[in-house]
């Protein structure tokens, strides 16, 4: 949408906002800088970076309240489960809303006057039209330009390729539990330092987040980043799933998308991850 606005296909936006969880892959930060340098600045569109902190550091800090990631749980009786997903709201939606209120000139807790609002564009394509929702606050009105244009995910990929941006990476936390095997393999095979980082984090959260452990509320089971519920460096990430095989039989674009994590991941207003039975707390599980 930024590129479409910059080239005049869509009206020029006032701002683009990037919500930084503090734990994105290096490739995402590099790509953001490229977009800012080659597309946003020449078009006069400021990219605003907002954050609620570093999600990795917060999870390992015993003094910090942590909005839980959707970790895979193996209970003591062998039953599988997941911790509640609060990270998208805390680390993406919350800082974006804060910045929007600041731009309007009415930071929290000042009440935004009735009738004053921003039009917020959300990049959901026709493939996921069911995720297009209205804003939950009156000072924001959501619009979905890609759906209005009738663009599918493939249309977006073809457009990015025409701009020389075929290698656009998926924005999601480096250690997001919703990664597919292809994404985990990509980290392991192409970024050893980031792989070591996620393996260390996976081991560190085995009994829950640091604050829960420090308060004596250890997880009554074990937590993992990979859906197999085994340590990440032992997980079967070399197994090619049925979805990956199906993508390989379709177009090259579809296969590329799967490798980049379009299916599994999250965005500020439409986290794509589907969860199983949810546990009520990161530190305690039934």
PDB file of N, CA, C and O in Angstrom, residues 165-225:
ATOM      1  N   UNK A 165      11.052  -5.771  -5.682  1.00  0.00           N
ATOM      2  CA  UNK A 165      10.911  -6.096  -4.256  1.00  0.00           C
ATOM      3  C   UNK A 165      10.396  -7.516  -4.060  1.00  0.00           C
ATOM      4  O   UNK A 165       9.630  -7.802  -3.137  1.00  0.00           O
ATOM      5  N   UNK A 166      10.827  -8.421  -4.905  1.00  0.00           N
ATOM      6  CA  UNK A 166      10.347  -9.799  -4.841  1.00  0.00           C
ATOM      7  C   UNK A 166      10.731 -10.502  -3.543  1.00  0.00           C
ATOM      8  O   UNK A 166      10.072 -11.449  -3.114  1.00  0.00           O
ATOM      9  N   UNK A 167      11.800 -10.034  -2.921  1.00  0.00           N
ATOM     10  CA  UNK A 167      12.277 -10.695  -1.698  1.00  0.00           C
ATOM     11  C   UNK A 167      11.749 -10.025  -0.434  1.00  0.00           C
ATOM     12  O   UNK A 167      12.352 -10.136   0.633  1.00  0.00           O
ATOM     13  N   UNK A 168      10.599  -9.359  -0.528  1.00  0.00           N
ATOM     14  CA  UNK A 168      10.003  -8.726   0.649  1.00  0.00           C
ATOM     15  C   UNK A 168       9.782  -9.759   1.752  1.00  0.00           C
ATOM     16  O   UNK A 168       9.079 -10.743   1.549  1.00  0.00           O
ATOM     17  N   UNK A 169      10.395  -9.568   2.923  1.00  0.00           N
ATOM     18  CA  UNK A 169      10.261 -10.553   4.001  1.00  0.00           C
ATOM     19  C   UNK A 169       8.959 -10.371   4.775  1.00  0.00           C
ATOM     20  O   UNK A 169       8.361  -9.295   4.770  1.00  0.00           O
ATOM     21  N   UNK A 170       8.531 -11.437   5.419  1.00  0.00           N
ATOM     22  CA  UNK A 170       7.332 -11.375   6.261  1.00  0.00           C
ATOM     23  C   UNK A 170       7.683 -10.741   7.590  1.00  0.00           C
ATOM     24  O   UNK A 170       8.649 -11.121   8.229  1.00  0.00           O
ATOM     25  N   UNK A 171       6.892  -9.753   7.986  1.00  0.00           N
ATOM     26  CA  UNK A 171       7.113  -9.100   9.271  1.00  0.00           C
ATOM     27  C   UNK A 171       6.431  -9.898  10.369  1.00  0.00           C
ATOM     28  O   UNK A 171       5.207 -10.012  10.399  1.00  0.00           O
ATOM     29  N   UNK A 172       7.226 -10.489  11.238  1.00  0.00           N
ATOM     30  CA  UNK A 172       6.716 -11.194  12.415  1.00  0.00           C
ATOM     31  C   UNK A 172       7.895 -11.384  13.356  1.00  0.00           C
ATOM     32  O   UNK A 172       9.049 -11.280  12.937  1.00  0.00           O
ATOM     33  N   UNK A 173       7.615 -11.647  14.609  1.00  0.00           N
ATOM     34  CA  UNK A 173       8.707 -11.834  15.560  1.00  0.00           C
ATOM     35  C   UNK A 173       9.617 -12.966  15.108  1.00  0.00           C
ATOM     36  O   UNK A 173       9.165 -13.969  14.540  1.00  0.00           O
ATOM     37  N   UNK A 174      10.893 -12.813  15.385  1.00  0.00           N
ATOM     38  CA  UNK A 174      11.868 -13.834  15.009  1.00  0.00           C
ATOM     39  C   UNK A 174      11.477 -15.190  15.584  1.00  0.00           C
ATOM     40  O   UNK A 174      11.595 -16.220  14.917  1.00  0.00           O
ATOM     41  N   UNK A 175      10.976 -15.195  16.813  1.00  0.00           N
ATOM     42  CA  UNK A 175      10.612 -16.444  17.454  1.00  0.00           C
ATOM     43  C   UNK A 175       9.111 -16.655  17.556  1.00  0.00           C
ATOM     44  O   UNK A 175       8.636 -17.230  18.538  1.00  0.00           O
ATOM     45  N   UNK A 176       8.359 -16.242  16.548  1.00  0.00           N
ATOM     46  CA  UNK A 176       6.903 -16.395  16.590  1.00  0.00           C
ATOM     47  C   UNK A 176       6.516 -17.873  16.524  1.00  0.00           C
ATOM     48  O   UNK A 176       6.937 -18.589  15.609  1.00  0.00           O
ATOM     49  N   UNK A 177       5.703 -18.355  17.462  1.00  0.00           N
ATOM     50  CA  UNK A 177       5.284 -19.757  17.438  1.00  0.00           C
ATOM     51  C   UNK A 177       4.451 -20.125  16.212  1.00  0.00           C
ATOM     52  O   UNK A 177       4.284 -21.308  15.918  1.00  0.00           O
ATOM     53  N   UNK A 178       3.916 -19.134  15.496  1.00  0.00           N
ATOM     54  CA  UNK A 178       3.118 -19.425  14.313  1.00  0.00           C
ATOM     55  C   UNK A 178       3.965 -19.637  13.056  1.00  0.00           C
ATOM     56  O   UNK A 178       3.414 -19.818  11.969  1.00  0.00           O
ATOM     57  N   UNK A 179       5.296 -19.591  13.185  1.00  0.00           N
ATOM     58  CA  UNK A 179       6.141 -19.896  12.028  1.00  0.00           C
ATOM     59  C   UNK A 179       5.835 -21.306  11.522  1.00  0.00           C
ATOM     60  O   UNK A 179       5.621 -22.243  12.304  1.00  0.00           O
ATOM     61  N   UNK A 180       5.882 -21.466  10.215  1.00  0.00           N
ATOM     62  CA  UNK A 180       5.811 -22.787   9.629  1.00  0.00           C
ATOM     63  C   UNK A 180       7.212 -23.375   9.544  1.00  0.00           C
ATOM     64  O   UNK A 180       8.213 -22.687   9.777  1.00  0.00           O
ATOM     65  N   UNK A 181       7.302 -24.655   9.185  1.00  0.00           N
ATOM     66  CA  UNK A 181       8.619 -25.298   9.096  1.00  0.00           C
ATOM     67  C   UNK A 181       9.538 -24.591   8.120  1.00  0.00           C
ATOM     68  O   UNK A 181      10.748 -24.490   8.345  1.00  0.00           O
ATOM     69  N   UNK A 182       8.976 -24.085   7.005  1.00  0.00           N
ATOM     70  CA  UNK A 182       9.803 -23.403   6.013  1.00  0.00           C
ATOM     71  C   UNK A 182      10.464 -22.164   6.611  1.00  0.00           C
ATOM     72  O   UNK A 182      11.624 -21.861   6.304  1.00  0.00           O
ATOM     73  N   UNK A 183       9.735 -21.456   7.470  1.00  0.00           N
ATOM     74  CA  UNK A 183      10.300 -20.260   8.090  1.00  0.00           C
ATOM     75  C   UNK A 183      11.397 -20.620   9.088  1.00  0.00           C
ATOM     76  O   UNK A 183      12.431 -19.962   9.149  1.00  0.00           O
ATOM     77  N   UNK A 184      11.154 -21.681   9.879  1.00  0.00           N
ATOM     78  CA  UNK A 184      12.194 -22.104  10.819  1.00  0.00           C
ATOM     79  C   UNK A 184      13.447 -22.549  10.063  1.00  0.00           C
ATOM     80  O   UNK A 184      14.569 -22.223  10.461  1.00  0.00           O
ATOM     81  N   UNK A 185      13.270 -23.279   8.965  1.00  0.00           N
ATOM     82  CA  UNK A 185      14.429 -23.717   8.182  1.00  0.00           C
ATOM     83  C   UNK A 185      15.185 -22.530   7.612  1.00  0.00           C
ATOM     84  O   UNK A 185      16.421 -22.523   7.569  1.00  0.00           O
ATOM     85  N   UNK A 186      14.445 -21.533   7.171  1.00  0.00           N
ATOM     86  CA  UNK A 186      15.088 -20.358   6.586  1.00  0.00           C
ATOM     87  C   UNK A 186      15.982 -19.658   7.607  1.00  0.00           C
ATOM     88  O   UNK A 186      17.100 -19.240   7.284  1.00  0.00           O
ATOM     89  N   UNK A 187      15.489 -19.555   8.839  1.00  0.00           N
ATOM     90  CA  UNK A 187      16.305 -18.939   9.894  1.00  0.00           C
ATOM     91  C   UNK A 187      17.536 -19.795  10.172  1.00  0.00           C
ATOM     92  O   UNK A 187      18.661 -19.304  10.226  1.00  0.00           O
ATOM     93  N   UNK A 188      17.312 -21.092  10.349  1.00  0.00           N
ATOM     94  CA  UNK A 188      18.431 -21.998  10.661  1.00  0.00           C
ATOM     95  C   UNK A 188      19.497 -22.022   9.564  1.00  0.00           C
ATOM     96  O   UNK A 188      20.696 -21.972   9.851  1.00  0.00           O
ATOM     97  N   UNK A 189      19.062 -22.062   8.314  1.00  0.00           N
ATOM     98  CA  UNK A 189      19.988 -22.266   7.201  1.00  0.00           C
ATOM     99  C   UNK A 189      20.651 -20.991   6.706  1.00  0.00           C
ATOM    100  O   UNK A 189      21.709 -21.053   6.072  1.00  0.00           O
ATOM    101  N   UNK A 190      20.038 -19.833   6.983  1.00  0.00           N
ATOM    102  CA  UNK A 190      20.565 -18.596   6.412  1.00  0.00           C
ATOM    103  C   UNK A 190      20.987 -17.548   7.438  1.00  0.00           C
ATOM    104  O   UNK A 190      21.589 -16.546   7.078  1.00  0.00           O
ATOM    105  N   UNK A 191      20.665 -17.768   8.709  1.00  0.00           N
ATOM    106  CA  UNK A 191      21.049 -16.794   9.727  1.00  0.00           C
ATOM    107  C   UNK A 191      21.412 -17.507  11.023  1.00  0.00           C
ATOM    108  O   UNK A 191      20.598 -17.576  11.958  1.00  0.00           O
ATOM    109  N   UNK A 192      22.623 -18.051  11.108  1.00  0.00           N
ATOM    110  CA  UNK A 192      23.041 -18.814  12.289  1.00  0.00           C
ATOM    111  C   UNK A 192      22.883 -18.062  13.607  1.00  0.00           C
ATOM    112  O   UNK A 192      22.491 -18.656  14.613  1.00  0.00           O
ATOM    113  N   UNK A 193      23.173 -16.769  13.603  1.00  0.00           N
ATOM    114  CA  UNK A 193      23.084 -16.011  14.856  1.00  0.00           C
ATOM    115  C   UNK A 193      21.630 -15.887  15.310  1.00  0.00           C
ATOM    116  O   UNK A 193      21.324 -15.985  16.507  1.00  0.00           O
ATOM    117  N   UNK A 194      20.716 -15.672  14.366  1.00  0.00           N
ATOM    118  CA  UNK A 194      19.308 -15.575  14.730  1.00  0.00           C
ATOM    119  C   UNK A 194      18.760 -16.947  15.144  1.00  0.00           C
ATOM    120  O   UNK A 194      17.906 -17.036  16.022  1.00  0.00           O
ATOM    121  N   UNK A 195      19.258 -18.002  14.523  1.00  0.00           N
ATOM    122  CA  UNK A 195      18.848 -19.353  14.920  1.00  0.00           C
ATOM    123  C   UNK A 195      19.289 -19.646  16.354  1.00  0.00           C
ATOM    124  O   UNK A 195      18.513 -20.163  17.161  1.00  0.00           O
ATOM    125  N   UNK A 196      20.518 -19.280  16.682  1.00  0.00           N
ATOM    126  CA  UNK A 196      21.009 -19.474  18.047  1.00  0.00           C
ATOM    127  C   UNK A 196      20.158 -18.673  19.033  1.00  0.00           C
ATOM    128  O   UNK A 196      19.874 -19.137  20.157  1.00  0.00           O
ATOM    129  N   UNK A 197      19.721 -17.498  18.609  1.00  0.00           N
ATOM    130  CA  UNK A 197      18.889 -16.635  19.449  1.00  0.00           C
ATOM    131  C   UNK A 197      17.547 -17.299  19.757  1.00  0.00           C
ATOM    132  O   UNK A 197      17.116 -17.361  20.919  1.00  0.00           O
ATOM    133  N   UNK A 198      16.862 -17.821  18.730  1.00  0.00           N
ATOM    134  CA  UNK A 198      15.545 -18.413  18.961  1.00  0.00           C
ATOM    135  C   UNK A 198      15.640 -19.743  19.708  1.00  0.00           C
ATOM    136  O   UNK A 198      14.762 -20.068  20.520  1.00  0.00           O
ATOM    137  N   UNK A 199      16.712 -20.501  19.473  1.00  0.00           N
ATOM    138  CA  UNK A 199      16.912 -21.754  20.206  1.00  0.00           C
ATOM    139  C   UNK A 199      17.118 -21.455  21.693  1.00  0.00           C
ATOM    140  O   UNK A 199      16.561 -22.137  22.566  1.00  0.00           O
ATOM    141  N   UNK A 200      17.910 -20.412  21.994  1.00  0.00           N
ATOM    142  CA  UNK A 200      18.149 -20.030  23.391  1.00  0.00           C
ATOM    143  C   UNK A 200      16.861 -19.540  24.050  1.00  0.00           C
ATOM    144  O   UNK A 200      16.570 -19.870  25.205  1.00  0.00           O
ATOM    145  N   UNK A 201      16.061 -18.770  23.309  1.00  0.00           N
ATOM    146  CA  UNK A 201      14.803 -18.274  23.864  1.00  0.00           C
ATOM    147  C   UNK A 201      13.850 -19.433  24.128  1.00  0.00           C
ATOM    148  O   UNK A 201      13.186 -19.491  25.173  1.00  0.00           O
ATOM    149  N   UNK A 202      13.781 -20.361  23.191  1.00  0.00           N
ATOM    150  CA  UNK A 202      12.922 -21.537  23.346  1.00  0.00           C
ATOM    151  C   UNK A 202      13.258 -22.286  24.632  1.00  0.00           C
ATOM    152  O   UNK A 202      12.365 -22.694  25.389  1.00  0.00           O
ATOM    153  N   UNK A 203      14.533 -22.451  24.902  1.00  0.00           N
ATOM    154  CA  UNK A 203      14.951 -23.150  26.124  1.00  0.00           C
ATOM    155  C   UNK A 203      14.614 -22.334  27.371  1.00  0.00           C
ATOM    156  O   UNK A 203      14.229 -22.883  28.403  1.00  0.00           O
ATOM    157  N   UNK A 204      14.725 -21.005  27.259  1.00  0.00           N
ATOM    158  CA  UNK A 204      14.532 -20.139  28.422  1.00  0.00           C
ATOM    159  C   UNK A 204      13.074 -20.073  28.879  1.00  0.00           C
ATOM    160  O   UNK A 204      12.812 -19.808  30.056  1.00  0.00           O
ATOM    161  N   UNK A 205      12.124 -20.315  27.976  1.00  0.00           N
ATOM    162  CA  UNK A 205      10.710 -20.196  28.348  1.00  0.00           C
ATOM    163  C   UNK A 205      10.061 -21.549  28.643  1.00  0.00           C
ATOM    164  O   UNK A 205       8.838 -21.633  28.754  1.00  0.00           O
ATOM    165  N   UNK A 206      10.875 -22.571  28.831  1.00  0.00           N
ATOM    166  CA  UNK A 206      10.315 -23.909  29.008  1.00  0.00           C
ATOM    167  C   UNK A 206       9.314 -23.988  30.172  1.00  0.00           C
ATOM    168  O   UNK A 206       8.322 -24.699  30.127  1.00  0.00           O
ATOM    169  N   UNK A 207       9.575 -23.238  31.250  1.00  0.00           N
ATOM    170  CA  UNK A 207       8.676 -23.249  32.406  1.00  0.00           C
ATOM    171  C   UNK A 207       7.873 -21.959  32.533  1.00  0.00           C
ATOM    172  O   UNK A 207       7.365 -21.632  33.602  1.00  0.00           O
ATOM    173  N   UNK A 208       7.744 -21.223  31.440  1.00  0.00           N
ATOM    174  CA  UNK A 208       6.959 -19.999  31.470  1.00  0.00           C
ATOM    175  C   UNK A 208       7.832 -18.760  31.458  1.00  0.00           C
ATOM    176  O   UNK A 208       9.054 -18.835  31.380  1.00  0.00           O
ATOM    177  N   UNK A 209       7.197 -17.599  31.522  1.00  0.00           N
ATOM    178  CA  UNK A 209       7.970 -16.356  31.470  1.00  0.00           C
ATOM    179  C   UNK A 209       8.676 -16.085  32.793  1.00  0.00           C
ATOM    180  O   UNK A 209       8.337 -16.652  33.838  1.00  0.00           O
ATOM    181  N   UNK A 210       9.663 -15.228  32.745  1.00  0.00           N
ATOM    182  CA  UNK A 210      10.530 -14.986  33.898  1.00  0.00           C
ATOM    183  C   UNK A 210       9.770 -14.439  35.104  1.00  0.00           C
ATOM    184  O   UNK A 210      10.059 -14.806  36.243  1.00  0.00           O
ATOM    185  N   UNK A 211       8.800 -13.560  34.875  1.00  0.00           N
ATOM    186  CA  UNK A 211       8.076 -12.981  36.001  1.00  0.00           C
ATOM    187  C   UNK A 211       7.254 -14.048  36.723  1.00  0.00           C
ATOM    188  O   UNK A 211       7.199 -14.080  37.953  1.00  0.00           O
ATOM    189  N   UNK A 212       6.621 -14.938  35.956  1.00  0.00           N
ATOM    190  CA  UNK A 212       5.846 -16.016  36.564  1.00  0.00           C
ATOM    191  C   UNK A 212       6.749 -16.931  37.372  1.00  0.00           C
ATOM    192  O   UNK A 212       6.413 -17.344  38.486  1.00  0.00           O
ATOM    193  N   UNK A 213       7.904 -17.240  36.828  1.00  0.00           N
ATOM    194  CA  UNK A 213       8.844 -18.104  37.546  1.00  0.00           C
ATOM    195  C   UNK A 213       9.326 -17.448  38.838  1.00  0.00           C
ATOM    196  O   UNK A 213       9.425 -18.089  39.881  1.00  0.00           O
ATOM    197  N   UNK A 214       9.628 -16.148  38.757  1.00  0.00           N
ATOM    198  CA  UNK A 214      10.143 -15.430  39.921  1.00  0.00           C
ATOM    199  C   UNK A 214       9.110 -15.341  41.036  1.00  0.00           C
ATOM    200  O   UNK A 214       9.459 -15.321  42.219  1.00  0.00           O
ATOM    201  N   UNK A 215       7.824 -15.319  40.667  1.00  0.00           N
ATOM    202  CA  UNK A 215       6.766 -15.212  41.674  1.00  0.00           C
ATOM    203  C   UNK A 215       6.281 -16.576  42.158  1.00  0.00           C
ATOM    204  O   UNK A 215       5.347 -16.667  42.950  1.00  0.00           O
ATOM    205  N   UNK A 216       6.923 -17.638  41.682  1.00  0.00           N
ATOM    206  CA  UNK A 216       6.556 -18.978  42.112  1.00  0.00           C
ATOM    207  C   UNK A 216       5.408 -19.587  41.331  1.00  0.00           C
ATOM    208  O   UNK A 216       4.857 -20.617  41.721  1.00  0.00           O
ATOM    209  N   UNK A 217       5.036 -18.954  40.203  1.00  0.00           N
ATOM    210  CA  UNK A 217       3.940 -19.459  39.378  1.00  0.00           C
ATOM    211  C   UNK A 217       4.460 -20.165  38.129  1.00  0.00           C
ATOM    212  O   UNK A 217       4.080 -19.836  37.005  1.00  0.00           O
ATOM    213  N   UNK A 218       5.313 -21.116  38.327  1.00  0.00           N
ATOM    214  CA  UNK A 218       5.884 -21.814  37.186  1.00  0.00           C
ATOM    215  C   UNK A 218       4.792 -22.529  36.394  1.00  0.00           C
ATOM    216  O   UNK A 218       3.783 -22.955  36.936  1.00  0.00           O
ATOM    217  N   UNK A 219       5.028 -22.658  35.113  1.00  0.00           N
ATOM    218  CA  UNK A 219       4.104 -23.342  34.228  1.00  0.00           C
ATOM    219  C   UNK A 219       3.967 -24.803  34.648  1.00  0.00           C
ATOM    220  O   UNK A 219       4.962 -25.482  34.884  1.00  0.00           O
ATOM    221  N   UNK A 220       2.737 -25.268  34.785  1.00  0.00           N
ATOM    222  CA  UNK A 220       2.496 -26.650  35.196  1.00  0.00           C
ATOM    223  C   UNK A 220       2.540 -27.550  33.962  1.00  0.00           C
ATOM    224  O   UNK A 220       1.561 -28.161  33.550  1.00  0.00           O
ATOM    225  N   UNK A 221       3.696 -27.597  33.369  1.00  0.00           N
ATOM    226  CA  UNK A 221       3.907 -28.306  32.122  1.00  0.00           C
ATOM    227  C   UNK A 221       5.132 -27.709  31.465  1.00  0.00           C
ATOM    228  O   UNK A 221       5.985 -27.138  32.156  1.00  0.00           O
ATOM    229  N   UNK A 222       5.228 -27.793  30.158  1.00  0.00           N
ATOM    230  CA  UNK A 222       6.367 -27.226  29.450  1.00  0.00           C
ATOM    231  C   UNK A 222       5.887 -26.436  28.239  1.00  0.00           C
ATOM    232  O   UNK A 222       4.920 -26.818  27.574  1.00  0.00           O
ATOM    233  N   UNK A 223       6.599 -25.329  27.952  1.00  0.00           N
ATOM    234  CA  UNK A 223       6.248 -24.460  26.828  1.00  0.00           C
ATOM    235  C   UNK A 223       7.300 -24.576  25.730  1.00  0.00           C
ATOM    236  O   UNK A 223       8.495 -24.733  26.015  1.00  0.00           O
ATOM    237  N   UNK A 224       6.844 -24.462  24.482  1.00  0.00           N
ATOM    238  CA  UNK A 224       7.737 -24.598  23.331  1.00  0.00           C
ATOM    239  C   UNK A 224       7.353 -23.611  22.229  1.00  0.00           C
ATOM    240  O   UNK A 224       6.196 -23.195  22.124  1.00  0.00           O
ATOM    241  N   UNK A 225       8.317 -23.277  21.384  1.00  0.00           N
ATOM    242  CA  UNK A 225       8.033 -22.433  20.229  1.00  0.00           C
ATOM    243  C   UNK A 225       7.482 -23.238  19.060  1.00  0.00           C
ATOM    244  O   UNK A 225       6.721 -22.710  18.245  1.00  0.00           O
TER     245      UNK A 225
END
